[in-house]
Amino acid sequence: MTQTAIPVFYEAERGGIRCESGIIDMFNESQITNPSNYVTRGTCLLDDPYEGELMTYFMDLYAPWTLYNYTMEERNRLWAYKRARLIRDEYNTTSSPTQVTVQRGFWFSSHEQWKYFYLPYQDIDLQRRLFINGEKVRVYHSAQNRIPGLYASVASDAKLNTYQVDYLSACGIQQIAFQPIEHTSVITPYASFPVIMANESIGLAWYLNMLQGPAMQNLYGSTEATNINGATISPVITWDSKITTVVAMLSADLINVARDILKRDQTYQRFFNITEFE
């Protein structure tokens, strides 16, 4: 992956990472590491400060830039391209403090926080405070609006007497989101995972509250999602909704492992410096 990341995904013209790459010659093995064998499909370059940021860190820290005659300037361009999405936002409350500073979300769905599973972002004080603020807002918003759970992109509840489900991406908190929120009637236990990472006791309390809904536990553990009225559930099981809470419960140990790997590979200091600067 380190050897192919640059030719497959780096678009030198705009200085960003392709969201989708097209392979010109799929049958000639000698072309695997040839940058000319790949093209950008569509116009999208990876610019999000959410889970997609992990690919940016992977390429910056581990891809062989000098092998392709790229300088540190090229690596820095990856971060410059992303800055437009890195927005400070304020969530307005009816209590003190009346505003809470957060990083604006795409939808502010909980899944947008899963980069915190993998890298020691919270070693940087500002990142830690922003992360905790965001999770305070997540639970405040639900409590204030009498929502019995938390929002994240998830499979929908099924229509009565059917197994018909859709995927609901646009779930979150409108006040601090780039995109319109389209779904506010479905909550999911896995949306508690970043809260668990910010404050385990509070996160597990919200997790438990959702598990105590009608039919929210089953033969395989937690149920995917439920309508906030308790009348219908999502009758599917996905990796996203199951593994995230487990990883959150183990996150402190996992982050220690990740930090040790970065230090072993002598990439920790650049990770720290980029995160702090951006």
PDB file of C-alpha atoms in Angstrom:
ATOM      1  CA  MET A   1       0.000   0.000   0.000  1.00  0.00           C
ATOM      2  CA  THR A   2       2.831   2.436   0.738  1.00  0.00           C
ATOM      3  CA  GLN A   3       4.399   1.722  -2.659  1.00  0.00           C
ATOM      4  CA  THR A   4       1.188   2.181  -4.669  1.00  0.00           C
ATOM      5  CA  ALA A   5      -0.573   4.985  -2.756  1.00  0.00           C
ATOM      6  CA  ILE A   6       1.122   7.840  -4.642  1.00  0.00           C
ATOM      7  CA  PRO A   7       0.734   6.527  -8.201  1.00  0.00           C
ATOM      8  CA  VAL A   8      -2.839   5.357  -7.612  1.00  0.00           C
ATOM      9  CA  PHE A   9      -4.225   8.233  -5.556  1.00  0.00           C
ATOM     10  CA  TYR A  10      -2.045  11.353  -5.744  1.00  0.00           C
ATOM     11  CA  GLU A  11      -3.125  13.945  -8.289  1.00  0.00           C
ATOM     12  CA  ALA A  12      -0.112  16.214  -8.759  1.00  0.00           C
ATOM     13  CA  GLU A  13      -1.934  18.816 -10.852  1.00  0.00           C
ATOM     14  CA  ARG A  14      -4.155  19.947  -7.974  1.00  0.00           C
ATOM     15  CA  GLY A  15      -2.039  18.598  -5.134  1.00  0.00           C
ATOM     16  CA  GLY A  16      -4.661  16.345  -3.584  1.00  0.00           C
ATOM     17  CA  ILE A  17      -5.759  12.756  -3.058  1.00  0.00           C
ATOM     18  CA  ARG A  18      -8.222  11.252  -5.519  1.00  0.00           C
ATOM     19  CA  CYS A  19     -11.516  10.057  -4.101  1.00  0.00           C
ATOM     20  CA  GLU A  20     -11.728   7.559  -6.952  1.00  0.00           C
ATOM     21  CA  SER A  21      -9.038   6.389  -9.355  1.00  0.00           C
ATOM     22  CA  GLY A  22      -9.384   4.866 -12.788  1.00  0.00           C
ATOM     23  CA  ILE A  23      -6.850   2.219 -13.890  1.00  0.00           C
ATOM     24  CA  ILE A  24      -5.841   2.515 -17.542  1.00  0.00           C
ATOM     25  CA  ASP A  25      -4.020  -0.817 -17.984  1.00  0.00           C
ATOM     26  CA  MET A  26      -5.324  -3.420 -15.538  1.00  0.00           C
ATOM     27  CA  PHE A  27      -3.430  -6.366 -17.006  1.00  0.00           C
ATOM     28  CA  ASN A  28       0.207  -5.258 -17.168  1.00  0.00           C
ATOM     29  CA  GLU A  29       1.888  -5.826 -13.803  1.00  0.00           C
ATOM     30  CA  SER A  30       4.779  -3.540 -14.703  1.00  0.00           C
ATOM     31  CA  GLN A  31       2.351  -0.583 -14.660  1.00  0.00           C
ATOM     32  CA  ILE A  32       1.304  -0.974 -11.018  1.00  0.00           C
ATOM     33  CA  THR A  33       3.611   1.786  -9.745  1.00  0.00           C
ATOM     34  CA  ASN A  34       3.470   3.961 -12.864  1.00  0.00           C
ATOM     35  CA  PRO A  35       1.618   7.228 -12.053  1.00  0.00           C
ATOM     36  CA  SER A  36       0.641   7.579 -15.726  1.00  0.00           C
ATOM     37  CA  ASN A  37      -1.439   4.414 -15.428  1.00  0.00           C
ATOM     38  CA  TYR A  38      -4.033   6.128 -13.237  1.00  0.00           C
ATOM     39  CA  VAL A  39      -6.522   8.950 -13.748  1.00  0.00           C
ATOM     40  CA  THR A  40      -8.910  10.841 -11.487  1.00  0.00           C
ATOM     41  CA  ARG A  41     -12.477   9.602 -11.875  1.00  0.00           C
ATOM     42  CA  GLY A  42     -14.778  12.607 -11.697  1.00  0.00           C
ATOM     43  CA  THR A  43     -13.473  15.749 -10.003  1.00  0.00           C
ATOM     44  CA  CYS A  44     -13.496  14.781  -6.330  1.00  0.00           C
ATOM     45  CA  LEU A  45     -10.351  15.090  -4.228  1.00  0.00           C
ATOM     46  CA  LEU A  46     -10.287  14.018  -0.591  1.00  0.00           C
ATOM     47  CA  ASP A  47     -10.724  17.199   1.444  1.00  0.00           C
ATOM     48  CA  ASP A  48     -12.602  16.185   4.577  1.00  0.00           C
ATOM     49  CA  PRO A  49     -11.259  16.563   8.125  1.00  0.00           C
ATOM     50  CA  TYR A  50     -13.205  13.492   9.249  1.00  0.00           C
ATOM     51  CA  GLU A  51     -12.463   9.799   8.683  1.00  0.00           C
ATOM     52  CA  GLY A  52     -11.060  10.500   5.190  1.00  0.00           C
ATOM     53  CA  GLU A  53      -8.221  12.389   6.853  1.00  0.00           C
ATOM     54  CA  LEU A  54      -6.702   9.037   7.818  1.00  0.00           C
ATOM     55  CA  MET A  55      -5.751   8.439   4.176  1.00  0.00           C
ATOM     56  CA  THR A  56      -4.033  11.813   4.069  1.00  0.00           C
ATOM     57  CA  TYR A  57      -1.985  10.922   7.144  1.00  0.00           C
ATOM     58  CA  PHE A  58      -1.187   7.474   5.762  1.00  0.00           C
ATOM     59  CA  MET A  59       0.154   8.919   2.524  1.00  0.00           C
ATOM     60  CA  ASP A  60       1.982  11.829   4.151  1.00  0.00           C
ATOM     61  CA  LEU A  61       3.679   9.699   6.803  1.00  0.00           C
ATOM     62  CA  TYR A  62       4.354   6.434   4.949  1.00  0.00           C
ATOM     63  CA  ALA A  63       4.314   6.850   1.166  1.00  0.00           C
ATOM     64  CA  PRO A  64       7.776   7.094  -0.522  1.00  0.00           C
ATOM     65  CA  TRP A  65       7.539  10.691  -1.779  1.00  0.00           C
ATOM     66  CA  THR A  66      11.210  10.999  -2.715  1.00  0.00           C
ATOM     67  CA  LEU A  67      10.981   7.865  -4.862  1.00  0.00           C
ATOM     68  CA  TYR A  68       8.625   9.793  -7.126  1.00  0.00           C
ATOM     69  CA  ASN A  69      10.759  12.965  -6.965  1.00  0.00           C
ATOM     70  CA  TYR A  70       8.293  14.833  -4.767  1.00  0.00           C
ATOM     71  CA  THR A  71       9.458  17.246  -2.076  1.00  0.00           C
ATOM     72  CA  MET A  72       8.112  18.201   1.330  1.00  0.00           C
ATOM     73  CA  GLU A  73       6.223  20.970  -0.451  1.00  0.00           C
ATOM     74  CA  GLU A  74       4.080  18.331  -2.169  1.00  0.00           C
ATOM     75  CA  ARG A  75       3.255  16.675   1.129  1.00  0.00           C
ATOM     76  CA  ASN A  76       2.281  20.031   2.610  1.00  0.00           C
ATOM     77  CA  ARG A  77      -0.050  20.702  -0.324  1.00  0.00           C
ATOM     78  CA  LEU A  78      -2.236  17.814   0.849  1.00  0.00           C
ATOM     79  CA  TRP A  79      -3.007  19.757   4.009  1.00  0.00           C
ATOM     80  CA  ALA A  80      -3.440  23.124   2.314  1.00  0.00           C
ATOM     81  CA  TYR A  81      -6.071  21.577   0.024  1.00  0.00           C
ATOM     82  CA  LYS A  82      -8.116  20.424   3.019  1.00  0.00           C
ATOM     83  CA  ARG A  83      -8.245  23.672   4.993  1.00  0.00           C
ATOM     84  CA  ALA A  84     -11.498  24.987   3.500  1.00  0.00           C
ATOM     85  CA  ARG A  85     -13.373  22.198   5.314  1.00  0.00           C
ATOM     86  CA  LEU A  86     -11.702  22.821   8.660  1.00  0.00           C
ATOM     87  CA  ILE A  87     -14.219  25.260  10.140  1.00  0.00           C
ATOM     88  CA  ARG A  88     -14.712  26.533  13.676  1.00  0.00           C
ATOM     89  CA  ASP A  89     -18.394  26.600  14.592  1.00  0.00           C
ATOM     90  CA  GLU A  90     -20.459  27.600  17.617  1.00  0.00           C
ATOM     91  CA  TYR A  91     -23.372  25.609  19.002  1.00  0.00           C
ATOM     92  CA  ASN A  92     -25.889  27.856  20.764  1.00  0.00           C
ATOM     93  CA  THR A  93     -27.341  26.616  24.040  1.00  0.00           C
ATOM     94  CA  THR A  94     -30.024  27.855  26.419  1.00  0.00           C
ATOM     95  CA  SER A  95     -27.749  27.528  29.439  1.00  0.00           C
ATOM     96  CA  SER A  96     -24.256  28.597  30.462  1.00  0.00           C
ATOM     97  CA  PRO A  97     -22.038  28.612  28.467  1.00  0.00           C
ATOM     98  CA  THR A  98     -24.389  29.953  25.806  1.00  0.00           C
ATOM     99  CA  GLN A  99     -22.004  28.906  23.008  1.00  0.00           C
ATOM    100  CA  VAL A 100     -19.808  25.828  22.674  1.00  0.00           C
ATOM    101  CA  THR A 101     -16.985  25.838  20.118  1.00  0.00           C
ATOM    102  CA  VAL A 102     -16.788  22.754  17.890  1.00  0.00           C
ATOM    103  CA  GLN A 103     -15.371  21.678  14.549  1.00  0.00           C
ATOM    104  CA  ARG A 104     -18.169  21.838  11.980  1.00  0.00           C
ATOM    105  CA  GLY A 105     -19.357  18.439  10.827  1.00  0.00           C
ATOM    106  CA  PHE A 106     -20.455  17.243   7.416  1.00  0.00           C
ATOM    107  CA  TRP A 107     -23.748  16.203   9.050  1.00  0.00           C
ATOM    108  CA  PHE A 108     -22.216  15.966  12.547  1.00  0.00           C
ATOM    109  CA  SER A 109     -23.018  12.270  12.417  1.00  0.00           C
ATOM    110  CA  SER A 110     -21.113  10.300  15.066  1.00  0.00           C
ATOM    111  CA  HIS A 111     -19.338   8.256  12.381  1.00  0.00           C
ATOM    112  CA  GLU A 112     -17.383  11.375  11.377  1.00  0.00           C
ATOM    113  CA  GLN A 113     -15.344  10.949  14.574  1.00  0.00           C
ATOM    114  CA  TRP A 114     -13.894   7.524  13.949  1.00  0.00           C
ATOM    115  CA  LYS A 115     -10.488   8.887  13.015  1.00  0.00           C
ATOM    116  CA  TYR A 116     -10.030   9.192  16.788  1.00  0.00           C
ATOM    117  CA  PHE A 117      -9.926   5.379  16.978  1.00  0.00           C
ATOM    118  CA  TYR A 118      -6.719   5.172  14.997  1.00  0.00           C
ATOM    119  CA  LEU A 119      -4.383   8.053  15.723  1.00  0.00           C
ATOM    120  CA  PRO A 120      -3.477   9.848  18.977  1.00  0.00           C
ATOM    121  CA  TYR A 121      -5.212  13.114  18.056  1.00  0.00           C
ATOM    122  CA  GLN A 122      -6.001  13.793  21.690  1.00  0.00           C
ATOM    123  CA  ASP A 123      -2.295  14.161  22.485  1.00  0.00           C
ATOM    124  CA  ILE A 124      -2.762  17.664  21.069  1.00  0.00           C
ATOM    125  CA  ASP A 125      -4.571  19.777  23.662  1.00  0.00           C
ATOM    126  CA  LEU A 126      -6.663  21.811  21.225  1.00  0.00           C
ATOM    127  CA  GLN A 127      -7.817  18.663  19.401  1.00  0.00           C
ATOM    128  CA  ARG A 128      -8.736  17.027  22.700  1.00  0.00           C
ATOM    129  CA  ARG A 129     -10.796  20.024  23.795  1.00  0.00           C
ATOM    130  CA  LEU A 130     -12.557  20.301  20.426  1.00  0.00           C
ATOM    131  CA  PHE A 131     -13.363  16.591  20.466  1.00  0.00           C
ATOM    132  CA  ILE A 132     -14.793  16.710  23.987  1.00  0.00           C
ATOM    133  CA  ASN A 133     -16.781  19.865  23.168  1.00  0.00           C
ATOM    134  CA  GLY A 134     -18.317  18.115  20.171  1.00  0.00           C
ATOM    135  CA  GLU A 135     -19.471  15.200  22.299  1.00  0.00           C
ATOM    136  CA  LYS A 136     -20.872  17.533  24.947  1.00  0.00           C
ATOM    137  CA  VAL A 137     -22.924  19.155  22.182  1.00  0.00           C
ATOM    138  CA  ARG A 138     -24.034  15.762  20.852  1.00  0.00           C
ATOM    139  CA  VAL A 139     -25.601  14.702  24.162  1.00  0.00           C
ATOM    140  CA  TYR A 140     -26.845  18.210  25.024  1.00  0.00           C
ATOM    141  CA  HIS A 141     -28.698  18.414  21.701  1.00  0.00           C
ATOM    142  CA  SER A 142     -30.501  15.120  22.301  1.00  0.00           C
ATOM    143  CA  ALA A 143     -31.280  15.852  25.945  1.00  0.00           C
ATOM    144  CA  GLN A 144     -32.526  19.380  25.202  1.00  0.00           C
ATOM    145  CA  ASN A 145     -34.774  18.156  22.379  1.00  0.00           C
ATOM    146  CA  ARG A 146     -35.991  15.092  24.303  1.00  0.00           C
ATOM    147  CA  ILE A 147     -34.497  12.674  21.791  1.00  0.00           C
ATOM    148  CA  PRO A 148     -34.003   9.263  23.486  1.00  0.00           C
ATOM    149  CA  GLY A 149     -30.691   8.587  21.735  1.00  0.00           C
ATOM    150  CA  LEU A 150     -28.026   9.884  19.369  1.00  0.00           C
ATOM    151  CA  TYR A 151     -27.715  10.386  15.615  1.00  0.00           C
ATOM    152  CA  ALA A 152     -25.378   8.751  13.099  1.00  0.00           C
ATOM    153  CA  SER A 153     -25.585   7.600   9.476  1.00  0.00           C
ATOM    154  CA  VAL A 154     -27.282   4.213   9.648  1.00  0.00           C
ATOM    155  CA  ALA A 155     -29.735   1.778   8.029  1.00  0.00           C
ATOM    156  CA  SER A 156     -33.316   2.981   8.444  1.00  0.00           C
ATOM    157  CA  ASP A 157     -36.089   1.426  10.444  1.00  0.00           C
ATOM    158  CA  ALA A 158     -38.241  -0.894   8.352  1.00  0.00           C
ATOM    159  CA  LYS A 159     -41.761  -0.143   7.240  1.00  0.00           C
ATOM    160  CA  LEU A 160     -44.272  -2.000   9.407  1.00  0.00           C
ATOM    161  CA  ASN A 161     -44.523  -5.739   8.626  1.00  0.00           C
ATOM    162  CA  THR A 162     -41.645  -5.555   6.120  1.00  0.00           C
ATOM    163  CA  TYR A 163     -37.883  -5.879   6.026  1.00  0.00           C
ATOM    164  CA  GLN A 164     -37.501  -2.938   3.651  1.00  0.00           C
ATOM    165  CA  VAL A 165     -34.727  -0.574   4.754  1.00  0.00           C
ATOM    166  CA  ASP A 166     -32.893   2.345   3.202  1.00  0.00           C
ATOM    167  CA  TYR A 167     -29.563   3.846   4.184  1.00  0.00           C
ATOM    168  CA  LEU A 168     -29.903   7.183   5.961  1.00  0.00           C
ATOM    169  CA  SER A 169     -26.708   9.195   5.524  1.00  0.00           C
ATOM    170  CA  ALA A 170     -27.946  12.673   6.373  1.00  0.00           C
ATOM    171  CA  CYS A 171     -28.391  12.194  10.132  1.00  0.00           C
ATOM    172  CA  GLY A 172     -26.860  14.648  12.595  1.00  0.00           C
ATOM    173  CA  ILE A 173     -27.196  18.153  14.053  1.00  0.00           C
ATOM    174  CA  GLN A 174     -28.165  20.892  11.615  1.00  0.00           C
ATOM    175  CA  GLN A 175     -26.832  23.842  13.580  1.00  0.00           C
ATOM    176  CA  ILE A 176     -23.226  22.639  13.218  1.00  0.00           C
ATOM    177  CA  ALA A 177     -23.336  20.822   9.865  1.00  0.00           C
ATOM    178  CA  PHE A 178     -22.237  21.696   6.320  1.00  0.00           C
ATOM    179  CA  GLN A 179     -25.043  19.640   4.734  1.00  0.00           C
ATOM    180  CA  PRO A 180     -28.816  19.586   5.246  1.00  0.00           C
ATOM    181  CA  ILE A 181     -30.052  17.082   7.835  1.00  0.00           C
ATOM    182  CA  GLU A 182     -32.799  14.968   6.252  1.00  0.00           C
ATOM    183  CA  HIS A 183     -33.520  12.374   8.941  1.00  0.00           C
ATOM    184  CA  THR A 184     -34.237  13.027  12.625  1.00  0.00           C
ATOM    185  CA  SER A 185     -36.554  10.122  13.484  1.00  0.00           C
ATOM    186  CA  VAL A 186     -33.943   7.326  13.717  1.00  0.00           C
ATOM    187  CA  ILE A 187     -31.334   6.855  16.449  1.00  0.00           C
ATOM    188  CA  THR A 188     -28.634   4.190  16.742  1.00  0.00           C
ATOM    189  CA  PRO A 189     -26.668   2.763  19.679  1.00  0.00           C
ATOM    190  CA  TYR A 190     -23.388   3.051  17.754  1.00  0.00           C
ATOM    191  CA  ALA A 191     -23.769   6.859  17.766  1.00  0.00           C
ATOM    192  CA  SER A 192     -22.636   6.701  21.391  1.00  0.00           C
ATOM    193  CA  PHE A 193     -19.102   5.573  20.478  1.00  0.00           C
ATOM    194  CA  PRO A 194     -17.416   9.026  20.402  1.00  0.00           C
ATOM    195  CA  VAL A 195     -19.191   9.983  23.616  1.00  0.00           C
ATOM    196  CA  ILE A 196     -17.763   6.823  25.226  1.00  0.00           C
ATOM    197  CA  MET A 197     -14.302   7.971  24.114  1.00  0.00           C
ATOM    198  CA  ALA A 198     -14.838  11.452  25.547  1.00  0.00           C
ATOM    199  CA  ASN A 199     -16.456  10.342  28.813  1.00  0.00           C
ATOM    200  CA  GLU A 200     -16.989   6.613  29.269  1.00  0.00           C
ATOM    201  CA  SER A 201     -19.671   6.837  31.969  1.00  0.00           C
ATOM    202  CA  ILE A 202     -21.837   9.320  30.068  1.00  0.00           C
ATOM    203  CA  GLY A 203     -21.336   7.481  26.770  1.00  0.00           C
ATOM    204  CA  LEU A 204     -22.327   4.130  28.254  1.00  0.00           C
ATOM    205  CA  ALA A 205     -25.401   5.706  29.870  1.00  0.00           C
ATOM    206  CA  TRP A 206     -26.636   6.852  26.437  1.00  0.00           C
ATOM    207  CA  TYR A 207     -25.708   3.466  24.946  1.00  0.00           C
ATOM    208  CA  LEU A 208     -27.716   1.679  27.650  1.00  0.00           C
ATOM    209  CA  ASN A 209     -30.695   3.980  27.169  1.00  0.00           C
ATOM    210  CA  MET A 210     -30.890   3.033  23.479  1.00  0.00           C
ATOM    211  CA  LEU A 211     -30.410  -0.695  24.227  1.00  0.00           C
ATOM    212  CA  GLN A 212     -33.393  -0.535  26.566  1.00  0.00           C
ATOM    213  CA  GLY A 213     -35.741   0.472  23.743  1.00  0.00           C
ATOM    214  CA  PRO A 214     -38.249  -2.098  22.384  1.00  0.00           C
ATOM    215  CA  ALA A 215     -36.482  -4.908  20.472  1.00  0.00           C
ATOM    216  CA  MET A 216     -33.151  -3.072  20.711  1.00  0.00           C
ATOM    217  CA  GLN A 217     -31.341  -6.254  21.762  1.00  0.00           C
ATOM    218  CA  ASN A 218     -31.426  -9.491  19.816  1.00  0.00           C
ATOM    219  CA  LEU A 219     -29.704 -12.843  19.355  1.00  0.00           C
ATOM    220  CA  TYR A 220     -26.609 -11.021  18.033  1.00  0.00           C
ATOM    221  CA  GLY A 221     -26.421  -8.262  20.649  1.00  0.00           C
ATOM    222  CA  SER A 222     -27.410  -4.661  19.960  1.00  0.00           C
ATOM    223  CA  THR A 223     -29.972  -3.844  17.276  1.00  0.00           C
ATOM    224  CA  GLU A 224     -28.929  -1.541  14.413  1.00  0.00           C
ATOM    225  CA  ALA A 225     -31.317   1.379  14.965  1.00  0.00           C
ATOM    226  CA  THR A 226     -34.784   2.369  16.109  1.00  0.00           C
ATOM    227  CA  ASN A 227     -37.374   5.009  15.406  1.00  0.00           C
ATOM    228  CA  ILE A 228     -37.516   7.512  18.249  1.00  0.00           C
ATOM    229  CA  ASN A 229     -41.179   6.531  18.797  1.00  0.00           C
ATOM    230  CA  GLY A 230     -40.092   2.974  19.636  1.00  0.00           C
ATOM    231  CA  ALA A 231     -42.519   1.427  17.133  1.00  0.00           C
ATOM    232  CA  THR A 232     -40.079   0.180  14.485  1.00  0.00           C
ATOM    233  CA  ILE A 233     -36.474  -1.014  14.301  1.00  0.00           C
ATOM    234  CA  SER A 234     -33.831  -1.602  11.647  1.00  0.00           C
ATOM    235  CA  PRO A 235     -33.848  -5.411  11.124  1.00  0.00           C
ATOM    236  CA  VAL A 236     -30.288  -5.685   9.793  1.00  0.00           C
ATOM    237  CA  ILE A 237     -26.848  -6.117  11.315  1.00  0.00           C
ATOM    238  CA  THR A 238     -23.853  -4.162  10.024  1.00  0.00           C
ATOM    239  CA  TRP A 239     -20.195  -4.042  10.977  1.00  0.00           C
ATOM    240  CA  ASP A 240     -20.364  -0.248  11.319  1.00  0.00           C
ATOM    241  CA  SER A 241     -23.021  -0.337  14.009  1.00  0.00           C
ATOM    242  CA  LYS A 242     -21.501  -3.251  15.925  1.00  0.00           C
ATOM    243  CA  ILE A 243     -17.730  -2.795  16.019  1.00  0.00           C
ATOM    244  CA  THR A 244     -17.595   0.935  16.710  1.00  0.00           C
ATOM    245  CA  THR A 245     -18.858   0.769  20.295  1.00  0.00           C
ATOM    246  CA  VAL A 246     -16.563  -2.178  21.048  1.00  0.00           C
ATOM    247  CA  VAL A 247     -13.530  -0.309  19.709  1.00  0.00           C
ATOM    248  CA  ALA A 248     -14.530   2.803  21.664  1.00  0.00           C
ATOM    249  CA  MET A 249     -14.574   0.781  24.874  1.00  0.00           C
ATOM    250  CA  LEU A 250     -11.041  -0.406  24.086  1.00  0.00           C
ATOM    251  CA  SER A 251      -9.843   2.880  22.603  1.00  0.00           C
ATOM    252  CA  ALA A 252      -7.371   3.947  25.299  1.00  0.00           C
ATOM    253  CA  ASP A 253      -5.327   0.767  24.874  1.00  0.00           C
ATOM    254  CA  LEU A 254      -5.555   0.883  21.077  1.00  0.00           C
ATOM    255  CA  ILE A 255      -4.372   4.493  20.921  1.00  0.00           C
ATOM    256  CA  ASN A 256      -1.363   3.580  23.071  1.00  0.00           C
ATOM    257  CA  VAL A 257      -0.458   0.940  20.480  1.00  0.00           C
ATOM    258  CA  ALA A 258      -0.888   3.412  17.613  1.00  0.00           C
ATOM    259  CA  ARG A 259       1.257   6.016  19.369  1.00  0.00           C
ATOM    260  CA  ASP A 260       4.018   3.453  19.962  1.00  0.00           C
ATOM    261  CA  ILE A 261       3.965   2.483  16.266  1.00  0.00           C
ATOM    262  CA  LEU A 262       4.255   6.108  15.140  1.00  0.00           C
ATOM    263  CA  LYS A 263       7.161   6.658  17.523  1.00  0.00           C
ATOM    264  CA  ARG A 264       8.835   3.458  16.384  1.00  0.00           C
ATOM    265  CA  ASP A 265       8.516   4.564  12.765  1.00  0.00           C
ATOM    266  CA  GLN A 266       9.683   8.098  13.610  1.00  0.00           C
ATOM    267  CA  THR A 267       6.476   9.596  12.215  1.00  0.00           C
ATOM    268  CA  TYR A 268       4.921  10.716  15.506  1.00  0.00           C
ATOM    269  CA  GLN A 269       6.471  14.184  15.598  1.00  0.00           C
ATOM    270  CA  ARG A 270       5.262  15.083  12.091  1.00  0.00           C
ATOM    271  CA  PHE A 271       1.787  13.792  12.968  1.00  0.00           C
ATOM    272  CA  PHE A 272       1.815  15.942  16.112  1.00  0.00           C
ATOM    273  CA  ASN A 273       3.105  19.041  14.314  1.00  0.00           C
ATOM    274  CA  ILE A 274       0.590  18.823  11.451  1.00  0.00           C
ATOM    275  CA  THR A 275      -2.339  18.249  13.783  1.00  0.00           C
ATOM    276  CA  GLU A 276      -1.355  21.104  16.064  1.00  0.00           C
ATOM    277  CA  PHE A 277      -0.737  23.529  13.176  1.00  0.00           C
ATOM    278  CA  GLU A 278      -3.886  22.721  11.189  1.00  0.00           C
TER     279      GLU A 278
END
